[in-house]
Short mmCIF file of C-alpha atoms in Angstrom, two decimals:
data_model
loop_
_atom_site.label_atom_id
_atom_site.label_comp_id
_atom_site.label_asym_id
_atom_site.label_seq_id
_atom_site.Cartn_x
_atom_site.Cartn_y
_atom_site.Cartn_z
CA MET A 19 -22.38 16.65 65.69
CA SER A 20 -20.65 13.51 66.27
CA ALA A 21 -17.28 12.62 65.10
CA PRO A 22 -16.67 11.29 61.23
CA HIS A 23 -15.54 7.88 62.31
CA THR A 24 -18.26 7.55 64.78
CA ASP A 25 -21.07 8.13 61.79
CA VAL A 26 -19.25 5.62 59.89
CA GLU A 27 -19.66 2.88 62.89
CA GLN A 28 -22.82 4.43 62.99
CA VAL A 29 -23.94 3.78 59.44
CA GLU A 30 -22.07 0.47 59.12
CA ALA A 31 -24.48 -0.49 62.38
CA ALA A 32 -27.56 0.80 60.56
CA ASN A 33 -26.26 -1.45 57.62
CA THR A 34 -25.84 -4.69 59.22
CA ALA A 35 -29.08 -4.35 60.91
CA PHE A 36 -30.71 -3.87 57.70
CA TYR A 37 -29.35 -7.39 56.28
CA GLU A 38 -30.10 -9.04 60.08
CA ALA A 39 -33.53 -7.94 60.31
CA LEU A 40 -33.86 -9.57 56.87
CA GLU A 41 -32.11 -12.70 57.32
CA ARG A 42 -34.52 -13.20 60.73
CA GLY A 43 -37.51 -12.17 57.98
CA ASP A 44 -38.15 -9.38 61.22
CA PHE A 45 -40.74 -6.93 58.96
CA GLU A 46 -41.27 -4.64 61.49
CA GLU A 47 -37.55 -4.10 62.10
CA VAL A 48 -36.88 -3.78 58.59
CA SER A 49 -39.79 -1.13 58.43
CA ASP A 50 -38.62 0.64 61.26
CA LEU A 51 -34.88 1.12 59.14
CA TRP A 52 -36.45 2.85 56.38
CA LEU A 53 -37.06 6.44 56.62
CA THR A 54 -40.47 7.82 56.94
CA PRO A 55 -42.02 11.55 56.25
CA SER A 56 -41.70 12.21 60.23
CA ASP A 57 -38.27 11.48 60.52
CA LEU A 58 -37.95 14.29 58.40
CA GLY A 59 -40.62 16.56 60.39
CA VAL A 60 -43.28 16.51 57.83
CA ASP A 61 -46.91 15.95 59.02
CA GLU A 62 -48.06 13.13 57.14
CA GLU A 63 -51.59 14.77 57.79
CA TYR A 64 -50.94 17.60 55.77
CA HIS A 65 -48.67 16.84 53.39
CA ASP A 66 -48.45 13.79 50.96
CA PRO A 67 -45.39 11.64 52.27
CA ALA A 68 -44.42 11.16 48.28
CA ASP A 69 -43.47 14.30 48.45
CA SER A 70 -40.30 14.75 50.99
CA GLY A 71 -37.85 12.18 50.63
CA VAL A 72 -39.49 9.61 49.20
CA ILE A 73 -37.84 5.80 49.70
CA SER A 74 -37.00 4.19 46.63
CA CYS A 75 -35.84 0.29 45.94
CA VAL A 76 -34.23 -1.61 43.02
CA HIS A 77 -34.64 -5.53 43.69
CA PRO A 78 -32.76 -7.47 40.83
CA GLY A 79 -34.74 -7.73 38.00
CA TRP A 80 -37.26 -5.47 39.48
CA PRO A 81 -38.55 -2.12 38.06
CA VAL A 82 -37.85 1.11 40.62
CA LEU A 83 -39.99 0.72 43.45
CA THR A 84 -40.91 4.34 45.44
CA GLY A 85 -42.78 5.25 48.23
CA ARG A 86 -42.95 3.48 51.69
CA GLY A 87 -46.43 1.05 50.65
CA GLU A 88 -44.65 -0.15 47.32
CA VAL A 89 -41.08 -0.66 48.90
CA LEU A 90 -42.58 -2.92 52.02
CA ARG A 91 -44.87 -4.32 50.07
CA SER A 92 -41.75 -5.53 48.07
CA TYR A 93 -39.98 -6.82 51.31
CA ALA A 94 -43.02 -8.82 53.08
CA LEU A 95 -43.56 -10.51 49.42
CA ILE A 96 -39.92 -11.46 49.66
CA MET A 97 -40.03 -12.71 53.33
CA ALA A 98 -43.37 -14.43 52.52
CA ASN A 99 -41.82 -16.77 49.62
CA THR A 100 -38.16 -17.12 51.36
CA ASP A 101 -37.88 -19.72 53.91
CA TYR A 102 -34.16 -19.09 54.22
CA ILE A 103 -31.82 -16.18 53.52
CA GLN A 104 -28.40 -15.26 54.58
CA PHE A 105 -26.46 -12.33 53.37
CA PHE A 106 -22.76 -12.85 53.37
CA LEU A 107 -21.29 -8.62 52.56
CA THR A 108 -17.72 -8.10 51.06
CA ASP A 109 -16.32 -4.95 49.76
CA VAL A 110 -18.29 -2.69 52.22
CA HIS A 111 -17.54 0.89 51.68
CA VAL A 112 -18.82 3.75 53.34
CA SER A 113 -18.74 7.39 52.63
CA VAL A 114 -20.78 10.28 54.90
CA THR A 115 -21.72 13.57 53.86
CA GLY A 116 -23.27 15.47 56.27
CA ASP A 117 -26.53 13.90 57.34
CA THR A 118 -26.14 11.58 53.76
CA ALA A 119 -24.57 8.28 53.88
CA LEU A 120 -23.35 5.47 50.75
CA VAL A 121 -22.74 2.18 51.75
CA THR A 122 -21.64 0.15 48.67
CA CYS A 123 -21.09 -4.01 49.34
CA THR A 124 -21.52 -7.24 47.70
CA GLU A 125 -24.22 -9.57 48.95
CA ASN A 126 -23.09 -12.75 48.86
CA ILE A 127 -26.95 -14.13 49.15
CA LEU A 128 -27.27 -17.83 50.06
CA SER A 129 -31.19 -18.59 49.69
CA GLY A 130 -33.89 -21.41 49.74
CA GLY A 131 -37.15 -21.82 49.06
CA PRO A 132 -39.93 -23.71 50.25
CA ALA A 133 -39.81 -27.09 50.80
CA PRO A 134 -40.95 -30.05 48.06
CA ALA A 135 -44.37 -31.14 48.89
CA GLU A 136 -43.24 -34.47 49.99
CA GLY A 137 -40.94 -32.99 52.42
CA GLY A 138 -40.85 -31.24 55.46
CA GLU A 139 -37.43 -29.79 54.73
CA LEU A 140 -36.14 -26.31 53.37
CA GLY A 141 -36.01 -26.47 49.50
CA PRO A 142 -32.66 -26.01 47.35
CA LEU A 143 -30.16 -23.55 48.21
CA VAL A 144 -29.39 -21.26 45.44
CA GLY A 145 -26.25 -18.71 45.65
CA GLN A 146 -26.49 -15.19 44.26
CA LEU A 147 -24.09 -12.65 43.87
CA VAL A 148 -25.64 -8.67 43.58
CA VAL A 149 -24.09 -5.57 44.19
CA ALA A 150 -25.83 -3.09 46.43
CA THR A 151 -25.77 0.18 47.19
CA ASN A 152 -27.91 1.59 50.10
CA VAL A 153 -28.50 5.31 50.80
CA PHE A 154 -28.62 5.96 54.71
CA ARG A 155 -30.18 9.76 55.66
CA ARG A 156 -29.17 10.61 59.82
CA THR A 157 -32.66 11.45 61.59
CA PRO A 158 -33.22 12.37 65.21
CA LEU A 159 -33.49 8.19 65.59
CA GLY A 160 -30.43 7.07 63.68
CA TRP A 161 -29.30 6.46 60.59
CA LYS A 162 -32.54 5.27 58.28
CA LEU A 163 -32.36 3.83 54.95
CA TRP A 164 -33.44 6.48 51.89
CA SER A 165 -32.58 4.26 49.06
CA HIS A 166 -31.53 0.07 48.63
CA HIS A 167 -30.66 -0.36 44.60
CA ALA A 168 -29.46 -4.28 44.32
CA SER A 169 -28.03 -5.58 40.91
CA PRO A 170 -26.97 -9.24 39.72
CA VAL A 171 -22.94 -9.65 38.92
CA LEU A 172 -22.86 -11.39 35.77
CA ALA A 173 -21.11 -14.63 36.46
CA ASP A 174 -17.54 -15.17 35.38
CA GLY A 175 -17.28 -17.19 32.27
CA ASP A 176 -21.00 -15.74 31.04
CA ASP A 177 -20.59 -14.80 27.22
CA THR A 178 -22.41 -12.99 24.85
CA GLU A 179 -24.02 -14.56 21.71
CA ASP A 180 -20.45 -12.02 20.17
CA GLY A 181 -18.65 -14.75 22.02
CA GLU A 182 -17.06 -11.64 24.43
CA GLY A 183 -18.00 -11.78 27.83
CA GLY A 184 -20.00 -9.38 30.05
CA VAL A 185 -22.54 -6.86 29.25
CA ASN A 186 -22.61 -5.77 25.31
CA GLY A 187 -19.01 -7.30 25.15
CA VAL A 188 -17.80 -5.09 27.73
CA ASN A 189 -15.70 -6.57 30.77
CA PRO A 190 -15.77 -4.66 33.77
CA ASP A 191 -12.55 -6.17 34.42
CA ASP A 192 -10.75 -4.71 31.45
CA ASP A 193 -9.19 -1.39 32.11
CA PRO A 194 -10.45 1.19 29.56
CA LEU A 195 -7.65 3.20 30.10
CA ALA A 196 -4.63 0.59 29.57
#
């Protein structure tokens, strides 16, 4: 078994590879980075892939997607409808326990949609702040994604109807123990 610091470095590299493949729109590489039943030693001919180590994904505002088919279709759809995307990851934290790794990070996303009909240039760029949790599993071929969950971050200054910031009047910056 490799040293813990090496595991952390390998998980960081797998996490980075995932975001870089998304930026390039490389569907094949994105697919290769997700866990497969064969990565778990399951013979897909005799076992339902959904029964073993099923992968899952939650994109901001989407329902939970489970299984390779649903998850990979979602990435194909996103890539087909996004002309430009760039991720600036901050607050990256990696935790490894045995053959499982957890990565939490903030995705600072810059994306652009299709060009307006009259012009050939990229549509307007839009920024978005998303927090993500990526779960990886060690396989004989390296660390593979098991689950990705991303949620939008409410912008500072957003107010609810009662005038209090945050969700249901709870501000995530408030210390509940203070």
